[in-house]
Amino acid sequence: LSRHITTTVDHYQQIYPNRASERQILDVLGLRNRSMRLPGCLRCNPHVVNLAAALIDDPAERQAFLGHSRAVPQDSETPVLYFAPPFSYTPHLAQTIRDRQLKGDRIGVIVPTQSCILTVAKNLRQEGIDIETRRDRDFASSKPKLYSYHNCKGLTFDTVCLPFLEDGPLWDPLMDDLPRFLFLAITRATRWVYMSSFSYNPLPVIESLLPLEKEGIISIRDYQNEDSKEKIERKKEEPLDFL
């Protein structure tokens, strides 16, 4: 059908076990080496790129990945890691989605497994969020979309929300390649990333990201501090009682 075939390879987007390496692919194609890199092809905001780069172990690969970003920052927002109260991630996730909708963002919510989707959809709908799942997705609509990690490849959103980042059985099927899955999910975002975990048992890979706050790569928020801020704001709005 064609006299020429171009093959693009990005092994950081590979998510299935027993995957072919770049060397194996080159051998099958009868090539000695790759012909070129494609710099400047990332669609992500540099803030998102910096967060994703922290999940790449090899320093040379990390630097090469950072060099691929040529996107101009649309704002100064850094990705957020939110520590939710025990067993109650939904209210803050729902409010975050509302806030991003007001900004006009296209929003993707990505969860660990397919079995999570119905539960998360139900919880968000109870909070008033009209979110679309696999059965009813309409890409022409601006409604938030809900995906598993395996099903989000090739998609992009302005904002990506990643709940359930706490240690537990949900992650058992993905644990061997967890940094790669998080890398894949984070790079679905072009503008902003929201991550949430319960404060008492975040995933080890999430704990490894905590020092990034000092570098300005992520902003860490805690439900106790958020509650305190809300109380202060409400207090400011109360009428003064001089009696």
Short mmCIF file of C-alpha atoms in Angstrom, two decimals:
data_model
loop_
_atom_site.label_atom_id
_atom_site.label_comp_id
_atom_site.label_asym_id
_atom_site.label_seq_id
_atom_site.Cartn_x
_atom_site.Cartn_y
_atom_site.Cartn_z
CA LEU A 1 0.00 0.00 0.00
CA SER A 2 2.90 2.35 0.57
CA ARG A 3 6.52 2.64 -0.54
CA HIS A 4 7.45 4.33 2.71
CA ILE A 5 6.50 3.60 6.31
CA THR A 6 7.25 5.88 9.25
CA THR A 7 7.11 4.31 12.69
CA THR A 8 7.08 6.40 15.85
CA VAL A 9 8.06 4.88 19.19
CA ASP A 10 7.72 6.18 22.74
CA HIS A 11 8.42 3.43 25.24
CA TYR A 12 7.17 5.61 28.11
CA GLN A 13 3.69 5.23 26.65
CA GLN A 14 3.88 1.43 26.71
CA ILE A 15 1.61 0.05 29.43
CA TYR A 16 1.25 -3.67 28.77
CA PRO A 17 3.58 -6.44 30.04
CA ASN A 18 5.90 -8.33 27.67
CA ARG A 19 6.16 -5.23 25.50
CA ALA A 20 8.74 -4.97 22.72
CA SER A 21 11.78 -2.82 23.35
CA GLU A 22 12.91 -0.14 20.92
CA ARG A 23 15.81 -2.40 19.90
CA GLN A 24 13.44 -5.26 19.09
CA ILE A 25 11.26 -2.98 16.98
CA LEU A 26 14.28 -1.71 15.05
CA ASP A 27 15.42 -5.28 14.41
CA VAL A 28 12.02 -6.28 13.03
CA LEU A 29 12.06 -3.25 10.72
CA GLY A 30 15.62 -3.98 9.61
CA LEU A 31 16.99 -0.70 10.98
CA ARG A 32 20.24 -0.14 12.84
CA ASN A 33 19.21 2.95 14.75
CA ARG A 34 16.39 5.43 15.01
CA SER A 35 16.43 8.05 12.26
CA MET A 36 15.55 11.06 14.40
CA ARG A 37 13.99 12.34 17.58
CA LEU A 38 10.94 14.57 17.44
CA PRO A 39 11.75 17.47 19.78
CA GLY A 40 9.15 20.07 20.61
CA CYS A 41 6.26 17.69 20.02
CA LEU A 42 4.78 17.60 23.53
CA ARG A 43 1.45 19.34 23.91
CA CYS A 44 1.78 19.65 27.68
CA ASN A 45 2.30 22.83 29.64
CA PRO A 46 5.89 22.90 31.01
CA HIS A 47 4.49 22.61 34.55
CA VAL A 48 2.97 19.27 33.56
CA VAL A 49 6.15 18.21 31.76
CA ASN A 50 8.26 18.87 34.87
CA LEU A 51 5.96 16.72 36.99
CA ALA A 52 5.96 13.86 34.49
CA ALA A 53 9.76 14.05 34.15
CA ALA A 54 10.13 13.30 37.87
CA LEU A 55 8.79 9.79 37.12
CA ILE A 56 11.63 9.00 34.67
CA ASP A 57 14.52 7.25 36.45
CA ASP A 58 17.20 7.56 33.77
CA PRO A 59 18.80 11.06 33.93
CA ALA A 60 19.62 11.16 30.20
CA GLU A 61 16.09 10.12 29.24
CA ARG A 62 14.65 12.62 31.69
CA GLN A 63 16.68 15.45 30.17
CA ALA A 64 15.70 14.41 26.66
CA PHE A 65 12.05 14.38 27.67
CA LEU A 66 12.31 17.86 29.21
CA GLY A 67 13.84 19.09 25.97
CA HIS A 68 10.77 17.99 24.01
CA SER A 69 8.50 20.63 25.53
CA ARG A 70 8.06 23.82 23.55
CA ALA A 71 4.60 24.74 24.81
CA VAL A 72 4.19 28.26 26.17
CA PRO A 73 2.69 28.31 29.69
CA GLN A 74 -0.91 29.54 29.57
CA ASP A 75 -0.90 30.40 33.26
CA SER A 76 1.25 29.99 36.34
CA GLU A 77 -0.71 27.13 37.91
CA THR A 78 1.34 24.25 39.20
CA PRO A 79 -0.07 20.72 39.54
CA VAL A 80 -1.75 20.04 42.89
CA LEU A 81 -1.41 17.06 45.20
CA TYR A 82 -4.32 17.08 47.64
CA PHE A 83 -4.44 14.96 50.79
CA ALA A 84 -8.11 14.20 51.40
CA PRO A 85 -9.78 13.25 54.70
CA PRO A 86 -10.11 9.48 55.28
CA PHE A 87 -12.60 7.83 52.93
CA SER A 88 -13.90 11.15 51.58
CA TYR A 89 -12.17 12.21 48.37
CA THR A 90 -15.31 12.95 46.34
CA PRO A 91 -16.42 16.41 47.63
CA HIS A 92 -13.07 18.08 46.93
CA LEU A 93 -12.73 16.29 43.57
CA ALA A 94 -16.21 17.48 42.61
CA GLN A 95 -15.42 21.07 43.62
CA THR A 96 -12.16 20.94 41.66
CA ILE A 97 -14.07 19.81 38.57
CA ARG A 98 -16.55 22.69 38.99
CA ASP A 99 -13.71 25.19 39.31
CA ARG A 100 -12.03 23.90 36.14
CA GLN A 101 -15.32 23.95 34.26
CA LEU A 102 -15.62 27.64 35.08
CA LYS A 103 -12.26 28.08 33.37
CA GLY A 104 -13.64 26.32 30.29
CA ASP A 105 -11.35 23.29 30.65
CA ARG A 106 -11.93 19.91 29.04
CA ILE A 107 -11.58 17.50 31.96
CA GLY A 108 -10.54 13.86 32.20
CA VAL A 109 -10.82 11.85 35.42
CA ILE A 110 -8.58 8.77 35.36
CA VAL A 111 -8.97 5.91 37.85
CA PRO A 112 -6.88 2.76 38.44
CA THR A 113 -9.21 0.08 37.09
CA GLN A 114 -12.33 -0.37 35.01
CA SER A 115 -14.19 -1.57 38.10
CA CYS A 116 -13.77 1.88 39.72
CA ILE A 117 -15.60 3.72 36.97
CA LEU A 118 -19.20 3.01 37.95
CA THR A 119 -18.53 3.81 41.62
CA VAL A 120 -16.73 7.06 40.88
CA ALA A 121 -19.39 8.11 38.35
CA LYS A 122 -22.13 7.44 40.89
CA ASN A 123 -20.34 9.41 43.64
CA LEU A 124 -19.64 12.40 41.40
CA ARG A 125 -23.21 12.46 40.08
CA GLN A 126 -24.44 12.57 43.67
CA GLU A 127 -22.29 15.70 44.01
CA GLY A 128 -23.99 17.21 40.96
CA ILE A 129 -21.23 16.45 38.42
CA ASP A 130 -22.60 15.21 35.09
CA ILE A 131 -19.70 12.99 34.09
CA GLU A 132 -19.56 10.71 31.06
CA THR A 133 -18.42 7.09 31.21
CA ARG A 134 -17.52 4.66 28.47
CA ARG A 135 -21.16 3.94 27.63
CA ASP A 136 -22.26 7.52 27.14
CA ARG A 137 -19.16 9.52 26.12
CA ASP A 138 -19.77 12.28 23.59
CA PHE A 139 -16.52 13.92 22.47
CA ALA A 140 -18.49 16.85 21.07
CA SER A 141 -19.66 17.74 24.59
CA SER A 142 -17.73 19.62 27.25
CA LYS A 143 -18.78 17.25 30.04
CA PRO A 144 -15.97 15.64 32.09
CA LYS A 145 -14.95 12.17 30.91
CA LEU A 146 -14.09 9.17 33.09
CA TYR A 147 -11.43 6.61 32.06
CA SER A 148 -9.24 3.88 33.46
CA TYR A 149 -5.47 4.12 33.02
CA HIS A 150 -5.53 1.46 30.31
CA ASN A 151 -8.15 3.32 28.28
CA CYS A 152 -6.76 6.87 28.33
CA LYS A 153 -3.91 6.36 25.87
CA GLY A 154 -3.91 8.79 22.95
CA LEU A 155 -6.29 11.25 24.63
CA THR A 156 -5.65 14.78 25.84
CA PHE A 157 -7.51 17.08 28.21
CA ASP A 158 -6.89 20.56 29.56
CA THR A 159 -7.16 19.19 33.10
CA VAL A 160 -6.54 15.65 34.32
CA CYS A 161 -7.74 14.51 37.77
CA LEU A 162 -6.10 11.46 39.37
CA PRO A 163 -7.88 10.29 42.54
CA PHE A 164 -7.22 7.08 44.49
CA LEU A 165 -3.45 7.58 44.79
CA GLU A 166 -3.36 5.76 48.13
CA ASP A 167 -1.76 2.39 48.75
CA GLY A 168 -4.21 -0.49 48.47
CA PRO A 169 -5.50 -3.45 46.44
CA LEU A 170 -6.77 -1.23 43.61
CA TRP A 171 -3.18 -0.79 42.47
CA ASP A 172 -2.11 -4.44 42.67
CA PRO A 173 -2.57 -5.07 38.90
CA LEU A 174 -0.50 -1.96 38.07
CA MET A 175 2.09 -1.97 40.86
CA ASP A 176 4.99 -3.35 38.80
CA ASP A 177 4.77 -0.44 36.35
CA LEU A 178 3.17 2.23 38.52
CA PRO A 179 5.50 5.13 37.59
CA ARG A 180 4.89 4.42 33.90
CA PHE A 181 1.10 4.44 34.37
CA LEU A 182 1.25 7.72 36.29
CA PHE A 183 3.51 9.19 33.61
CA LEU A 184 0.99 8.19 30.95
CA ALA A 185 -1.94 9.69 32.87
CA ILE A 186 -0.16 12.94 33.75
CA THR A 187 0.87 13.56 30.14
CA ARG A 188 -2.80 13.43 29.08
CA ALA A 189 -3.05 16.95 30.55
CA THR A 190 -2.13 20.01 28.51
CA ARG A 191 -2.70 22.60 31.26
CA TRP A 192 -3.11 21.26 34.79
CA VAL A 193 -3.00 18.09 36.90
CA TYR A 194 -4.89 17.37 40.11
CA MET A 195 -3.81 14.37 42.20
CA SER A 196 -5.47 13.20 45.41
CA SER A 197 -4.72 10.62 48.07
CA PHE A 198 -5.77 9.93 51.62
CA SER A 199 -3.25 11.51 53.95
CA TYR A 200 -2.51 8.37 55.97
CA ASN A 201 -1.35 5.99 53.19
CA PRO A 202 -0.23 7.59 49.92
CA LEU A 203 1.39 5.38 47.30
CA PRO A 204 5.19 5.19 47.69
CA VAL A 205 5.66 6.86 44.30
CA ILE A 206 3.49 9.75 45.50
CA GLU A 207 5.60 10.10 48.63
CA SER A 208 8.66 10.33 46.38
CA LEU A 209 7.11 13.39 44.70
CA LEU A 210 6.74 15.38 47.93
CA PRO A 211 10.20 17.05 47.71
CA LEU A 212 9.12 18.57 44.38
CA GLU A 213 7.14 21.20 46.29
CA LYS A 214 10.40 22.94 47.24
CA GLU A 215 11.24 23.17 43.54
CA GLY A 216 7.86 24.66 42.71
CA ILE A 217 6.90 21.66 40.57
CA ILE A 218 3.84 20.71 42.63
CA SER A 219 1.67 22.39 45.24
CA ILE A 220 0.71 20.21 48.21
CA ARG A 221 -2.58 20.85 49.98
CA ASP A 222 -4.10 19.13 52.98
CA TYR A 223 -7.76 18.91 53.95
CA GLN A 224 -7.03 20.21 57.46
CA ASN A 225 -5.38 23.35 56.09
CA GLU A 226 -8.14 23.76 53.50
CA ASP A 227 -10.78 23.57 56.24
CA SER A 228 -8.91 26.19 58.27
CA LYS A 229 -8.78 28.56 55.30
CA GLU A 230 -12.51 28.14 54.70
CA LYS A 231 -13.27 28.93 58.34
CA ILE A 232 -11.11 32.06 58.18
CA GLU A 233 -12.87 33.25 55.01
CA ARG A 234 -16.30 32.66 56.56
CA LYS A 235 -15.20 34.56 59.67
CA LYS A 236 -14.17 37.53 57.53
CA GLU A 237 -17.64 37.64 55.99
CA GLU A 238 -19.47 37.62 59.34
CA PRO A 239 -20.76 41.05 60.54
CA LEU A 240 -18.75 42.59 63.36
CA ASP A 241 -20.44 42.56 66.76
CA PHE A 242 -19.29 45.60 68.72
CA LEU A 243 -21.48 44.70 71.70
#
